Coordinates of C-alpha atoms and ligand atoms in Angstrom, one line a residue:
X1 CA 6.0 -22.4 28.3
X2 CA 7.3 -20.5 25.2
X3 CA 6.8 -16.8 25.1
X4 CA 4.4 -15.6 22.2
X5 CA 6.5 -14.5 19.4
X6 CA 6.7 -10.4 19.2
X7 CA 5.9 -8.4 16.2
X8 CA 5.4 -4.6 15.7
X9 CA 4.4 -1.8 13.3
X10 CA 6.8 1.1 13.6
X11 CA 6.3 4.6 12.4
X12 CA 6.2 7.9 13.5
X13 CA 3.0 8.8 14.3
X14 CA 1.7 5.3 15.0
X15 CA -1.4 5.5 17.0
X16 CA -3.8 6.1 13.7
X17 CA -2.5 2.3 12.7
X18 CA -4.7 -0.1 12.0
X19 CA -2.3 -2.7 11.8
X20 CA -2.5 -4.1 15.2
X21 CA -5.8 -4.8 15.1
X22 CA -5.6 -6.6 11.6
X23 CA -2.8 -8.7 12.6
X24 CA -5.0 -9.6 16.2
X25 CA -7.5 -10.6 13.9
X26 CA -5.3 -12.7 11.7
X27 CA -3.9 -14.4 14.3
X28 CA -7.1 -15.4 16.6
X29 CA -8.4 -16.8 13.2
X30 CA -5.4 -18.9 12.9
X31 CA -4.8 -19.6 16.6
X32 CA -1.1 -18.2 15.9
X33 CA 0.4 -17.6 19.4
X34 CA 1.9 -13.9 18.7
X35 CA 2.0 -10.6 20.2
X36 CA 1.8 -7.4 17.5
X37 CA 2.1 -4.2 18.8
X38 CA 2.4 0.2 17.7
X39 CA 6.2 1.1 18.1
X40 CA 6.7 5.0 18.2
X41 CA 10.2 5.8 17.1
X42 CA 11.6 9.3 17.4
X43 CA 12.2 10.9 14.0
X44 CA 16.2 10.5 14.4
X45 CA 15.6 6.8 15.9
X46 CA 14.7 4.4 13.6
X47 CA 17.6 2.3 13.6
X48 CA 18.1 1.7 17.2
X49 CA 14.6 1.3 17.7
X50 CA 14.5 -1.5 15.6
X51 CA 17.8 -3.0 17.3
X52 CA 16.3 -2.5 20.1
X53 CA 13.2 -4.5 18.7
X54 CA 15.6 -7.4 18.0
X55 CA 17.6 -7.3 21.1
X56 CA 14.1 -8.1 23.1
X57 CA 13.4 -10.9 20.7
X58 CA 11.1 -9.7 17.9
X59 CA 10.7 -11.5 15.5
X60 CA 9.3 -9.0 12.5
X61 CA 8.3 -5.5 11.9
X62 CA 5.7 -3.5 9.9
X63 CA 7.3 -0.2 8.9
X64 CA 5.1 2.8 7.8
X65 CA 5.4 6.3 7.4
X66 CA 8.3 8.1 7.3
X67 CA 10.1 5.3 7.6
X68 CA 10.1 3.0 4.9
X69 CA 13.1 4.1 3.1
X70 CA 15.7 4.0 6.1
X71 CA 14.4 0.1 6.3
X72 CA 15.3 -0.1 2.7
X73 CA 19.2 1.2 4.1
X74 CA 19.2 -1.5 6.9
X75 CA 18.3 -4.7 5.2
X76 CA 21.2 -7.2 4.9
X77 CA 18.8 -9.0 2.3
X78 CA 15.3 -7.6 0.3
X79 CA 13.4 -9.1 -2.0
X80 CA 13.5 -8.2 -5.9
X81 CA 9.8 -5.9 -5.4
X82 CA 11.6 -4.1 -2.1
X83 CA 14.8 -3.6 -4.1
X84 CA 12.4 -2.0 -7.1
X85 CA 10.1 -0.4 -4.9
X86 CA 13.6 1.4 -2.8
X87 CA 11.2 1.6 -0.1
X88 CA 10.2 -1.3 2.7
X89 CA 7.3 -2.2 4.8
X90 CA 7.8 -5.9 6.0
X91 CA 11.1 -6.9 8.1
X92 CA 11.9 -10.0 9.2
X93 CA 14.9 -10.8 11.8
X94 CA 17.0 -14.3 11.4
X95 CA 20.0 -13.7 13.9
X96 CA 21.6 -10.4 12.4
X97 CA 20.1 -11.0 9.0
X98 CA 17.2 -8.3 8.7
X99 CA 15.7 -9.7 5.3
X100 CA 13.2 -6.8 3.9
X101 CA 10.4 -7.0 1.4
X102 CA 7.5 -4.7 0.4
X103 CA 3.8 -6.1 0.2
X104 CA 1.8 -2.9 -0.6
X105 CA 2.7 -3.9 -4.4
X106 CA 0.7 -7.2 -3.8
X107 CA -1.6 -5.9 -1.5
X108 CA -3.0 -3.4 -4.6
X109 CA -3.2 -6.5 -6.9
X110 CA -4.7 -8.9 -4.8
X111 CA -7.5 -6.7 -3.7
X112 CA -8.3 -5.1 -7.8
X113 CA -8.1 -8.5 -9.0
X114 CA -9.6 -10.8 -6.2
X115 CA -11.3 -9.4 -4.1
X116 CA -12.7 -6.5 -6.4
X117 CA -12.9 -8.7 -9.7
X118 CA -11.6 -6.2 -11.6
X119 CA -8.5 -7.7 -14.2
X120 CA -5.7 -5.5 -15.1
X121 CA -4.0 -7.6 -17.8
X122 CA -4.8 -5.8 -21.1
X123 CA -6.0 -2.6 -19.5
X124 CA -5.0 0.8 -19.4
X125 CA -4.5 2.4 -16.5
X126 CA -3.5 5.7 -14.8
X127 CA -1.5 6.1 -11.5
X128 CA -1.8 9.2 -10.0
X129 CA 1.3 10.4 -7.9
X130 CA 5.1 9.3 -7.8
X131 CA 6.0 9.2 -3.8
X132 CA 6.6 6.0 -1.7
X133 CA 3.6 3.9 -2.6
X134 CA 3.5 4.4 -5.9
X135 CA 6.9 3.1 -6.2
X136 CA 5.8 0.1 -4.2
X137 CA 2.7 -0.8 -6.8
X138 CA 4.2 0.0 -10.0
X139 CA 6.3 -3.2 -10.9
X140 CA 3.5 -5.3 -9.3
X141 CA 1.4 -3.5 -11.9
X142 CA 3.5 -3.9 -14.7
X143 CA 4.1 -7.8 -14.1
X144 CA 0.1 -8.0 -15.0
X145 CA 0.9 -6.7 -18.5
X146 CA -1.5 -4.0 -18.6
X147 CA -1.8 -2.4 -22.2
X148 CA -0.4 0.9 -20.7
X149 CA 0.3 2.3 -18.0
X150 CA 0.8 6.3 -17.1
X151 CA 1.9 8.1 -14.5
X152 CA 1.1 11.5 -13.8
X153 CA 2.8 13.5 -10.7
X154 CA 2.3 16.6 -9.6
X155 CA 6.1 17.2 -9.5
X156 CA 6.7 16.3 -13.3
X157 CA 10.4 14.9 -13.0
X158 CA 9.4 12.4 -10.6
X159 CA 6.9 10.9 -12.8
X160 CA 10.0 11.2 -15.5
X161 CA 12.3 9.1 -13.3
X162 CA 10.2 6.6 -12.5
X163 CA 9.4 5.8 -16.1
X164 CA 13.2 5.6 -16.7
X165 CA 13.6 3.2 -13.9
X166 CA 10.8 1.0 -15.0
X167 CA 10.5 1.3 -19.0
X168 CA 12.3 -2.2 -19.6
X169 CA 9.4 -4.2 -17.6
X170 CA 6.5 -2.7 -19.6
X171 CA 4.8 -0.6 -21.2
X172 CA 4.5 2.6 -19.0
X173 CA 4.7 6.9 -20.0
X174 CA 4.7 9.9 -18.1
X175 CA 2.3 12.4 -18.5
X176 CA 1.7 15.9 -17.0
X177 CA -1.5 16.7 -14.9
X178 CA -2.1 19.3 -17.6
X179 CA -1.9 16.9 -20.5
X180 CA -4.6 14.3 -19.3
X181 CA -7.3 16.2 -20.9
X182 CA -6.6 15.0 -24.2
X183 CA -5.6 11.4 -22.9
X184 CA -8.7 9.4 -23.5
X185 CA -10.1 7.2 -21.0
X186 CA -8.7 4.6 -19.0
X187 CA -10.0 1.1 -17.6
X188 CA -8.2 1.7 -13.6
X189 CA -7.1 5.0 -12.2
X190 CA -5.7 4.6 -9.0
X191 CA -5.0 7.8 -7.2
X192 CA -1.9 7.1 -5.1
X193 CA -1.3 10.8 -4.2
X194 CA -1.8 11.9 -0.6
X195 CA -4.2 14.4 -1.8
X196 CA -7.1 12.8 -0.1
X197 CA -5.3 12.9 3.4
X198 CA -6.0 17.2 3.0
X199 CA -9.6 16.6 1.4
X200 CA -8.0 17.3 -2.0
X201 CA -8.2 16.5 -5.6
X202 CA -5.5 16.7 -8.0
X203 CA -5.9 17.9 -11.3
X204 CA -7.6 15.3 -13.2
X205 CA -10.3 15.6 -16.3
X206 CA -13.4 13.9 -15.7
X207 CA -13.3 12.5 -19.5
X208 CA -11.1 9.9 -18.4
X209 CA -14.0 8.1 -16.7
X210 CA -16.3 5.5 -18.5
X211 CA -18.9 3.6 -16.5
X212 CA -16.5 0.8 -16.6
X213 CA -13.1 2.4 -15.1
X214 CA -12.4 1.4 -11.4
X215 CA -11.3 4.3 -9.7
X216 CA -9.3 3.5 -6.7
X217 CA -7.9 5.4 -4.0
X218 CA -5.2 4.1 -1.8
X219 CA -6.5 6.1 1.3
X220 CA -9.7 5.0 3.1
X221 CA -11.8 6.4 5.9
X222 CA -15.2 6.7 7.2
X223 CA -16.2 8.8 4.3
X224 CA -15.4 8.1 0.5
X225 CA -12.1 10.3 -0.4
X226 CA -13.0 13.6 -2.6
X227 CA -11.3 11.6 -5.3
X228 CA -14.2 8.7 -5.0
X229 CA -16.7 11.1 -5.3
X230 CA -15.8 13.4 -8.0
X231 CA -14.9 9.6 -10.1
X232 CA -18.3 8.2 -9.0
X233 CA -20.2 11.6 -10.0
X234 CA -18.3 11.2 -13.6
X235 CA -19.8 7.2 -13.7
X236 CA -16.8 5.8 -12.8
X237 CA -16.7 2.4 -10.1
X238 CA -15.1 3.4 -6.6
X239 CA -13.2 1.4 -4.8
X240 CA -10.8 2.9 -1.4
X241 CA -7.6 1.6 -0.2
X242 CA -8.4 -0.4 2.9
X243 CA -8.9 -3.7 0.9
X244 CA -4.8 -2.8 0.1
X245 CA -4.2 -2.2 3.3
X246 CA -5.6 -5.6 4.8
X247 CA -4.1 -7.5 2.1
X248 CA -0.1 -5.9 2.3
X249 CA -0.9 -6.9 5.9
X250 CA -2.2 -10.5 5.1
X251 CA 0.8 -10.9 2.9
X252 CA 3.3 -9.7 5.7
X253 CA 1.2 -12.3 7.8
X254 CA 2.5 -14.8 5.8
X255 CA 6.0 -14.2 5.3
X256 CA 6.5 -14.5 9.0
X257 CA 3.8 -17.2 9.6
X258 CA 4.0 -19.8 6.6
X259 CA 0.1 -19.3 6.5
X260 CA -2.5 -17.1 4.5
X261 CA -5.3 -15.2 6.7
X262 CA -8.6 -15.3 5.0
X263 CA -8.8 -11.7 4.2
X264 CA -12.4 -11.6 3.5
X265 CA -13.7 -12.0 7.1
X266 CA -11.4 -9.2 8.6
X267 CA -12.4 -6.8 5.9
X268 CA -15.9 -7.3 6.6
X269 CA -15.3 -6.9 10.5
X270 CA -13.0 -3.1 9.5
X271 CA -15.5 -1.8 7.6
X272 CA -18.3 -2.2 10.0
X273 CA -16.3 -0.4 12.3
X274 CA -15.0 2.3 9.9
X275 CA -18.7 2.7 9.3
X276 CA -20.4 2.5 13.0
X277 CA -18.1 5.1 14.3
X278 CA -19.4 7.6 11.7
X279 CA -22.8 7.1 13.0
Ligands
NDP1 P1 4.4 10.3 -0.3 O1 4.5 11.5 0.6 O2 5.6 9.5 -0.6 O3 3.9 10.8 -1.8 C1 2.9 11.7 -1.9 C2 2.5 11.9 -3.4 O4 1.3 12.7 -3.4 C3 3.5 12.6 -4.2 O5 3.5 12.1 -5.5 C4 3.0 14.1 -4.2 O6 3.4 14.8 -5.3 C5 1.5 13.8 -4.3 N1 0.6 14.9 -3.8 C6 0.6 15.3 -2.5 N2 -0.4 16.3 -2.4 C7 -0.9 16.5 -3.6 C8 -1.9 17.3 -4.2 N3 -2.6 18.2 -3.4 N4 -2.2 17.2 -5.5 C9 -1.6 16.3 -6.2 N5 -0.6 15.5 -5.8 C10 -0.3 15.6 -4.5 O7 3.2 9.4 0.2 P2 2.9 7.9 0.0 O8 3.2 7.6 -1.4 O9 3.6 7.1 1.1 O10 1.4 7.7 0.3 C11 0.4 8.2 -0.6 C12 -1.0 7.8 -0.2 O11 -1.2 6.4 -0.2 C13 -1.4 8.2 1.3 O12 -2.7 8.7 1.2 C14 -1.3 6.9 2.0 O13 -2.2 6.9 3.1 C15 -1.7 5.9 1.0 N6 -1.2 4.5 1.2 C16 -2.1 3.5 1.4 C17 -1.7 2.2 1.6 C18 -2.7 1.2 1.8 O14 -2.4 0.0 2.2 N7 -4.0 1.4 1.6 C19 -0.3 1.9 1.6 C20 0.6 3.0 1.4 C21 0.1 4.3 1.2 P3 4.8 15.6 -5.4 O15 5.8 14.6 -5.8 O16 4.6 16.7 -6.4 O17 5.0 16.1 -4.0

């Protein structure tokens, strides 16, 4: 009988991943014979941990923090929204060919547009922050020809670069956290800084909210993120990032598999747990 076909998230740490158990769930719902497991690599050890990964058979890899830019390095082949991105979360191995893409990008989209209703095409919007995800999400952002889109960083000149990277697919500005006050309001703010992760908030006017903005934030817990609260006591919609996170992962799922997850039934199934184990 044919071995199950071995996948992995790697990272460093890796225990906090959900992963595993999303891709468990996608493949009991479509009766995919597959083993998906958390691979700890040492800091200096990416490489020939994933070697290593191929060498024993797998198939694909997750990557995640710190990671995701040394993938970038070891593709033989990415995708054009890895390439843009210059950072990597989905590998796939063919022989020697490691072919890379990034599915955060689409993972964002799928879950403001389908699953939260919420259209971007037309709208302004605000990303917050200028590290690896927002790289990942800003050309899938762009294809949905939003009226404008800024980026504010904490670190100015990394907002600055990014806008000269990306200025010839859309219509995108950098701003300073500083200057946001006299910015108006915007339809979608998504806060893609790590802020959250240290119970933070970054530096943001509350008379950018309207009762009709979506405020999203990529991380996602038991408890809504500081950033969700201070945008849901300003009247702004709230939305966190695990909708994202099971969505990159359906995507991912698919690349591999030929076959699309229904996303809806695992969501439900995470957030029961995220919120039972608050209780
Ligand atoms: P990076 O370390 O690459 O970037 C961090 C960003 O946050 C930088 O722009 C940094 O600014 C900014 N920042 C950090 N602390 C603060 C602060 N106190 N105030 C304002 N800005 C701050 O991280 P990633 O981009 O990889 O991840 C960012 C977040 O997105 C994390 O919370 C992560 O969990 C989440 N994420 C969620 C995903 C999902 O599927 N839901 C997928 C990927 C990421 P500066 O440049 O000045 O240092």
């Amino acid at each position: 009988m044919k071995a199950p076909d071995r996948y992995a998230v790697i990272g460093n740490p890796i225990t906090h991943s959900k992963s595993p158990e999303i891709h468990a769930y996608f493949a009991a719902q479509l009766k995919q014979d597959l083993i998906y497991e958390p691979l700890l690599a040492p800091l200096n050890g990416f490489v020939a941990s994933v070697r290593d990964f191929i060498a024993q058979g797998g198939k694909g890899m997750n990557v995640t923090v710190p990671f995701k830019l040394e993938a970038y390095a070891l593709a033989s082949k990415c995708t054009a929204r890895a390439r843009a991105a210059g950072a990597v979360n989905t590998l796939s191995f063919d022989g020697d060919a490691i072919l890379a893409d990034n599915t955060d990008g689409i993972g964002l989209i799928t879950d403001i547009m389908a699953n939260a209703g919420v259209a971007i095409n037309g709208k302004r919007i605000l990303l917050l922050g200028a590290g690896g995800a927002a790289r990942g999400v800003i050309l899938p952002l762009l294809e949905q020809q939003p009226s404008q889109l800024v980026i504010a960083n904490r670190t100015s000149t990394k907002a600055d670069q990014l806008v000269n990277q990306f200025d010839t697919e859309g219509a995108v500005v950098a701003r300073d956290f500083g200057g946001l006050d006299v910015e108006g309001t915007f339809d979608i703010v998504i806060n893609s800084t790590s802020a959250s992760m240290a119970a933070e908030l970054p530096p943001i006017p509350a008379s950018m909210f309207t009762k009709e903005t979506l405020a999203y934030d990529m991380m996602y817990g038991r408890e809504p993120t500081v950033f969700m609260r201070f945008s849901a006591q300003h009247g702004a919609q709230v939305r966190d990032g695990l909708g994202m996170l099971i969505e990159q992962a359906a995507e991912a799922f698919f690349i591999w598999r030929g076959i699309r997850p229904n996303t809806a039934a695992v969501f439900g199934e995470l957030r029961s747990k995220l919120v039972v184990t608050t209780s």
